[in-house]
Short mmCIF file of C-alpha atoms in Angstrom, two decimals:
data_model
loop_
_atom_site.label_atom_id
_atom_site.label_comp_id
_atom_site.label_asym_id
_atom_site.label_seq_id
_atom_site.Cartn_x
_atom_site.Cartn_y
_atom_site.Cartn_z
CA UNK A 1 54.72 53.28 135.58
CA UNK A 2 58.50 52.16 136.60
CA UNK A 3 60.87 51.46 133.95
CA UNK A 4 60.12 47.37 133.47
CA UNK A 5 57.03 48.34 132.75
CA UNK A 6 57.42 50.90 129.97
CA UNK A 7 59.59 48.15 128.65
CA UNK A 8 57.36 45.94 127.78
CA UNK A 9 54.74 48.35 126.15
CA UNK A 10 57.61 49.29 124.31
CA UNK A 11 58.47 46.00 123.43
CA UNK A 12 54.57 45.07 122.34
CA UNK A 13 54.40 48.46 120.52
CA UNK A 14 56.80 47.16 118.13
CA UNK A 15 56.13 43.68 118.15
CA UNK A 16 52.55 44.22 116.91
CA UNK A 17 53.56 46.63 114.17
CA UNK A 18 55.46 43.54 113.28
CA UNK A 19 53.10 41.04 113.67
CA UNK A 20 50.98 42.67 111.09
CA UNK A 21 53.41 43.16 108.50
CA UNK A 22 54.21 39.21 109.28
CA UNK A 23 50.11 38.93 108.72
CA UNK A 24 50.57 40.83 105.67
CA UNK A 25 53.22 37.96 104.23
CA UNK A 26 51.00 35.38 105.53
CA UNK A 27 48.13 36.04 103.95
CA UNK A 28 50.51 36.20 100.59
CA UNK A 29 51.55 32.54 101.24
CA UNK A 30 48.03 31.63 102.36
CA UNK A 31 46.87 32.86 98.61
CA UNK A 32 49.51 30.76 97.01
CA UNK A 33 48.46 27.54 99.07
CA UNK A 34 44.97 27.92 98.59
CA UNK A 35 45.48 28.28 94.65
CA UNK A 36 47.15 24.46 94.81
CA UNK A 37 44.32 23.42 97.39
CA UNK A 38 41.56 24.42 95.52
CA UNK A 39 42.82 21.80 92.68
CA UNK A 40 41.92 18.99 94.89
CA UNK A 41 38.76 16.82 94.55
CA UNK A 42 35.44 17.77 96.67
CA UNK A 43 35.26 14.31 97.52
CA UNK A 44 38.78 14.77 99.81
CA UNK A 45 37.06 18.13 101.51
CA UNK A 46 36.69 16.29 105.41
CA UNK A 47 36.55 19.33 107.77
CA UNK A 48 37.26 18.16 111.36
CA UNK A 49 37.18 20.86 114.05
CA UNK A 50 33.61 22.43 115.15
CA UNK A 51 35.15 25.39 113.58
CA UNK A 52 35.11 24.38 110.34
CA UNK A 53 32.17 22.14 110.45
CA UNK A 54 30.64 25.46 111.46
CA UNK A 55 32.06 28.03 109.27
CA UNK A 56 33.13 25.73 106.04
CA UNK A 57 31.41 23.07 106.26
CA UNK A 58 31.67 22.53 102.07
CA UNK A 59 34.81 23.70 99.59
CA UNK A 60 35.05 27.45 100.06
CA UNK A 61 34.48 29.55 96.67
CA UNK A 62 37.17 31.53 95.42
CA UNK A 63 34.57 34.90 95.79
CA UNK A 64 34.15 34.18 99.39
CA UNK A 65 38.37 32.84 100.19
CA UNK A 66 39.63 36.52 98.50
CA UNK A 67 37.16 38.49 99.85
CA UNK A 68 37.96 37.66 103.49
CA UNK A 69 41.56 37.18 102.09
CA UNK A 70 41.42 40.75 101.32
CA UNK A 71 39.67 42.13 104.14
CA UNK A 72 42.32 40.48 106.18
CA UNK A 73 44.94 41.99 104.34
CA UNK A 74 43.32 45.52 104.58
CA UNK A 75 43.23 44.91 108.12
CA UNK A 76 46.28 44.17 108.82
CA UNK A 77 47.61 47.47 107.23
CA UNK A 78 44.67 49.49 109.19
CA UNK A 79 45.86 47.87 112.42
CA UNK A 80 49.07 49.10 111.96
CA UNK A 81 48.08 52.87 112.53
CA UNK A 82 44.76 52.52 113.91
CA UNK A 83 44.45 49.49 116.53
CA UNK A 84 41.29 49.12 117.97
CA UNK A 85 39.40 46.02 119.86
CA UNK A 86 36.76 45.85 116.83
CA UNK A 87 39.48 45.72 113.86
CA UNK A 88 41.76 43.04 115.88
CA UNK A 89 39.14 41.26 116.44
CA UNK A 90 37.69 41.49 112.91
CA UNK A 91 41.16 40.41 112.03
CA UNK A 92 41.67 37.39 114.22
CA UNK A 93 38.45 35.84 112.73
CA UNK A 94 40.32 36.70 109.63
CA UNK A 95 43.38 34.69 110.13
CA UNK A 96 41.43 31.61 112.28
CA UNK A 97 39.15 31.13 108.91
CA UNK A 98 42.22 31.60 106.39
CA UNK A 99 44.84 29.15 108.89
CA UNK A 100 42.06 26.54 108.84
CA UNK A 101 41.48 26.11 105.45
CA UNK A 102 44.36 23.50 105.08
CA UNK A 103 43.13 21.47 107.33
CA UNK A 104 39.97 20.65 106.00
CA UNK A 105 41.41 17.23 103.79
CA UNK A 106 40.73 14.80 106.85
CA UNK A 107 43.85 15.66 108.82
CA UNK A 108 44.55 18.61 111.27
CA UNK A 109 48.14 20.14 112.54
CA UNK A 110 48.69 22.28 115.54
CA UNK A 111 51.17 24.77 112.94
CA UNK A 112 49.87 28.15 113.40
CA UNK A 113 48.45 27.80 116.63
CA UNK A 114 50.88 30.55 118.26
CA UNK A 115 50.08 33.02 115.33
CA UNK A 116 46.54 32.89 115.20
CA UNK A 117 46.55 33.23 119.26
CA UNK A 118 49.33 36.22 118.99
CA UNK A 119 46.41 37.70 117.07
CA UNK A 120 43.73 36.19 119.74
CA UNK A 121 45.01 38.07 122.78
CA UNK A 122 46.19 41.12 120.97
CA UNK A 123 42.60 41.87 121.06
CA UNK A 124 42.76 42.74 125.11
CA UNK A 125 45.98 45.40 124.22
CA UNK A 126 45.13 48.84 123.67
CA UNK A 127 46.26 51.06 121.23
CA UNK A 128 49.37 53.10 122.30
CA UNK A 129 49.05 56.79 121.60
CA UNK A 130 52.00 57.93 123.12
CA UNK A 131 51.36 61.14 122.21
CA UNK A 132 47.86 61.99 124.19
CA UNK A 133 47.37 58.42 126.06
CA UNK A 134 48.77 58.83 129.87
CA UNK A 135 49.76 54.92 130.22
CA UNK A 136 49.43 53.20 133.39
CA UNK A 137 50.66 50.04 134.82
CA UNK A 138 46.85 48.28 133.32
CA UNK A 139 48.74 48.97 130.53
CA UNK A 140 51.47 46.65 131.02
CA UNK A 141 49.29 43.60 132.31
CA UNK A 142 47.64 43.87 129.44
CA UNK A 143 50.68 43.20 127.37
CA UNK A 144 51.98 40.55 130.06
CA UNK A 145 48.37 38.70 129.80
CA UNK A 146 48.34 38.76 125.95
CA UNK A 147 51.58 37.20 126.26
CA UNK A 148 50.83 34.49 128.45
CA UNK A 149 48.18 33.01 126.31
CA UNK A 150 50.54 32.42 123.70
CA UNK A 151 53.25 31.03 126.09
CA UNK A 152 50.99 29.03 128.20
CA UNK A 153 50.55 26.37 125.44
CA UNK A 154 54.47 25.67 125.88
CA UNK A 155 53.56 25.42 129.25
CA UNK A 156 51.28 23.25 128.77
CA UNK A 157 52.92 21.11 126.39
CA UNK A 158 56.32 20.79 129.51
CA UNK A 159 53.64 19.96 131.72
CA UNK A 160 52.61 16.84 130.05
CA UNK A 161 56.35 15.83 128.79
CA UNK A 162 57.46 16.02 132.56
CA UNK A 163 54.38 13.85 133.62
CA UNK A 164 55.15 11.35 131.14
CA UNK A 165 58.90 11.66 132.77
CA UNK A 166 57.69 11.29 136.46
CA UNK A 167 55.68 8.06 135.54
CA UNK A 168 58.75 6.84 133.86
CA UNK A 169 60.39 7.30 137.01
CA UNK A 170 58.13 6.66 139.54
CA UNK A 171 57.35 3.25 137.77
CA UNK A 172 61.29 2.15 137.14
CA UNK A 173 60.12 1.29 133.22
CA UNK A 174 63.51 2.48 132.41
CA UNK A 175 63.87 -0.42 129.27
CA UNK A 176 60.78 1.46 127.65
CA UNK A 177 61.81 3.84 125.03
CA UNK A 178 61.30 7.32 127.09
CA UNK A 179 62.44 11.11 126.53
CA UNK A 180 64.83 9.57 129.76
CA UNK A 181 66.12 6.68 127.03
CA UNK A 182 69.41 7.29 125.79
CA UNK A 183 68.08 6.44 121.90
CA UNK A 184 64.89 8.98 122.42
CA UNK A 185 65.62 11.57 120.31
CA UNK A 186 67.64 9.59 117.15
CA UNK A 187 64.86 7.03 117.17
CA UNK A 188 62.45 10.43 117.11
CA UNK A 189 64.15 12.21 114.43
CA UNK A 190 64.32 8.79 112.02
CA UNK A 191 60.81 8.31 112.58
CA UNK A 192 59.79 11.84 111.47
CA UNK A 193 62.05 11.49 108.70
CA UNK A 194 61.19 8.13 107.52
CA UNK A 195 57.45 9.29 107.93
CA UNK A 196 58.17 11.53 105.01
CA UNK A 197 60.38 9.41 103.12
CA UNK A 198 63.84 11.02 104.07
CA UNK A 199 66.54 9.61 105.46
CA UNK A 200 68.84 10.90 108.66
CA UNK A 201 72.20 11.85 107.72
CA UNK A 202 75.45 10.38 108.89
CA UNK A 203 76.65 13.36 110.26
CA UNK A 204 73.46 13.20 112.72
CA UNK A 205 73.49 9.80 113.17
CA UNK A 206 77.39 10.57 114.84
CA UNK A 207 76.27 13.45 116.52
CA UNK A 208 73.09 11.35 118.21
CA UNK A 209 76.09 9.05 120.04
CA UNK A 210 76.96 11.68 122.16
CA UNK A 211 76.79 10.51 125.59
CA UNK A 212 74.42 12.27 128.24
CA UNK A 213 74.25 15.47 125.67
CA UNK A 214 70.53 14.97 124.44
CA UNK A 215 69.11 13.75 127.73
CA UNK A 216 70.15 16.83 128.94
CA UNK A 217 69.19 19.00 126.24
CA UNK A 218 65.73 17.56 126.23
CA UNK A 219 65.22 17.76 129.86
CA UNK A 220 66.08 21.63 129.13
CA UNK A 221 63.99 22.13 126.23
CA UNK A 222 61.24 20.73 128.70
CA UNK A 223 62.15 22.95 131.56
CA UNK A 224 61.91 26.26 129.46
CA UNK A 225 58.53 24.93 127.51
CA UNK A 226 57.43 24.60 131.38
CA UNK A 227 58.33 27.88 132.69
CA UNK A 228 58.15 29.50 129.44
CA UNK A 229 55.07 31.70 131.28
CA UNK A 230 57.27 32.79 133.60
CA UNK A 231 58.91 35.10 130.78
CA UNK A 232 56.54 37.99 131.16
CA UNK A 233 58.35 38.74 134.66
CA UNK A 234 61.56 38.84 133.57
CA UNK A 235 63.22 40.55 130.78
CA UNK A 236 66.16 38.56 130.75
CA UNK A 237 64.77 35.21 131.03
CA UNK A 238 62.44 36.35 128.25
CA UNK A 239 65.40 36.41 125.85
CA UNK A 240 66.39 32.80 127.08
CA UNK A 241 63.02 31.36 126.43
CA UNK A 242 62.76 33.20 123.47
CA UNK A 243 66.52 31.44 122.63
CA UNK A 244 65.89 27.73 123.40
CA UNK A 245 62.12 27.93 121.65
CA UNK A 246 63.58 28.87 118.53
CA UNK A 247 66.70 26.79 118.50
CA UNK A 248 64.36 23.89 119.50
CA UNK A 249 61.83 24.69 116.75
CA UNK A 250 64.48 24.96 113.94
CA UNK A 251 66.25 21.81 115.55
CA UNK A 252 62.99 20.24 114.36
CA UNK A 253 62.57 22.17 111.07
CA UNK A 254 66.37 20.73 109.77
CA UNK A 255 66.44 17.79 111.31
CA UNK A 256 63.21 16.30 112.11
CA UNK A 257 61.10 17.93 109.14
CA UNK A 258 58.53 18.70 111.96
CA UNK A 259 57.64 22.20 110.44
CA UNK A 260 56.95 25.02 112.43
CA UNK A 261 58.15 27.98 110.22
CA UNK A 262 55.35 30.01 112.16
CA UNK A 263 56.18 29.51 115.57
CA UNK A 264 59.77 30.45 115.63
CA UNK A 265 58.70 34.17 113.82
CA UNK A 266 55.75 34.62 115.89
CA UNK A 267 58.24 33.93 119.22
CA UNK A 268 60.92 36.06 117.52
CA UNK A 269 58.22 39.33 116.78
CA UNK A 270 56.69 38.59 120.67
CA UNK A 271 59.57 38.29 122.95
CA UNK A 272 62.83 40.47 120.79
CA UNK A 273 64.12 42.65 123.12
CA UNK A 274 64.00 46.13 121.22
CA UNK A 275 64.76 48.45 123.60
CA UNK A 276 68.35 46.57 123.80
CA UNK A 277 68.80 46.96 119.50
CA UNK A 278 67.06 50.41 119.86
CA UNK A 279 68.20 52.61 122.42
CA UNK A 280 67.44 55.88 121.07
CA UNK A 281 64.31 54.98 119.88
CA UNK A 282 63.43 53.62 123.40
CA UNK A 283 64.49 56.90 125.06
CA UNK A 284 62.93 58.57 122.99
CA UNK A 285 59.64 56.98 123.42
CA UNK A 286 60.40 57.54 127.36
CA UNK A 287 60.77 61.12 126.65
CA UNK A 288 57.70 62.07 124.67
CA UNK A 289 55.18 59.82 126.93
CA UNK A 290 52.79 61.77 129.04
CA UNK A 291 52.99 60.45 132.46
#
């Protein structure tokens, strides 16, 4: 396996220790919100995915929330040491049950989505033994594919912002408001404010007048969500995509109150390059691996 490749296993190997101690937290916060969710009427319960419909189709008991609350928690802590396909799988039905519980009052929200399919595809990873498992380069598609299905859904998210930029274009509707339109982005970020009953500060409402500089950034931000796939082939651009994502997703966080607190972790944990922040520990792990 040549050295890009061992990269990326290394990468994963510590990502996914990670991503389970993120779980871990998670599942913490999860408790808290279902112990205010809970308090609401039956009468509001309105599941709306097949999922649910399925799987919760009535107000779940607290017996059955902390049992697979807790299960999921042991999980995670098992998976840390132990990975195998049947406990990350076990564990991703975990999290899809726990994330959808929210969204069961008659409205849905696409927060989470990246976390519960960082858990999704890490199914398809093996478990690095470094000690007795001889990788080979399987190895590193694997890690490449699980990636992919998380990125793909910024891929497919440019796709349809640069359609709805070539019909702009190709029918010269230029006076329609547009992500082309000069006023795109303020008029965006006062509408998700003033959705919530907040206001957009002064300070942003000077910093929206500057000419050409959000066109440009948005036309970026649509770029990268577009090519975002292409990150598994290249370190570097990895760390670039990885950059812009999370600047764009706390952009939104601060000054939108569009609230992805998941996203911008579950990017940070997937695409951090460790083998730059841990040398040693990389060259080490080159060392002891049986060839």
């Amino acid at each position: 396996m040549e050295n890009k490749d061992l990269i990326w296993v290394y990468n994963y190997k510590k990502a996914y220790s990670l991503l389970m101690v993120f779980t871990v937290l998670w599942i913490f916060f999860v408790v808290y919100d279902y112990t205010i969710i809970s308090q609401r009427p039956s009468i509001l319960y309105q599941p709306i995915w097949m999922f649910q419909k399925i799987f919760m189709p009535h107000p779940v008991s607290n017996v059955l929330f902390y049992v697979v609350a807790v299960s999921s928690l042991a999980l995670s802590i098992y998976n840390i040491y132990k990975k195998n396909i049947i406990s990350s799988l076990l564990l991703f039905l975990g999290v899809l049950w726990l994330n959808a519980i929210k969204w069961n009052y008659g409205c849905t929200s696409a927060v989470g989505h990246t976390f519960v399919l960082a858990h999704l595809f890490s199914i398809i990873v093996p478990s690095f033994s470094f000690l007795s498992k001889k990788l080979n380069i399987y190895d590193s598609y694997s890690v490449k594919v699980s990636l992919i299905g998380v990125l793909v859904t910024y891929s497919m998210a440019g796709f349809w912002k640069f359609l709805s930029l070539a019909k702009t274009i190709y029918t010269k509707n230029f006076d329609q408001v547009s992500w082309l339109h000069s006023d795109a982005v303020e008029l965006n970020a006062i509408v998700g404010r003033r959705s919530l009953d907040n206001t957009v500060s002064e300070f942003m409402f000077n910093a929206y007048q500057i000419p050409y500089f959000w066109e440009v950034a948005t036309v970026l931000v649509f770029a990268v969500q577009l090519t975002a796939v292409l990150a598994v082939f290249s370190r570097v651009y990895a760390s670039f995509v990885l950059l812009i994502l999370v600047c764009f997703h706390l952009f939104n966080t601060f000054f939108n109150d569009v609230v992805f607190n998941v996203a911008p972790a579950v990017l940070l944990i997937l695409l951090f390059p460790y083998h730059t922040f841990f040398k040693k520990d990389y060259l080490a792990f080159k060392d002891n691996l049986v060839r």
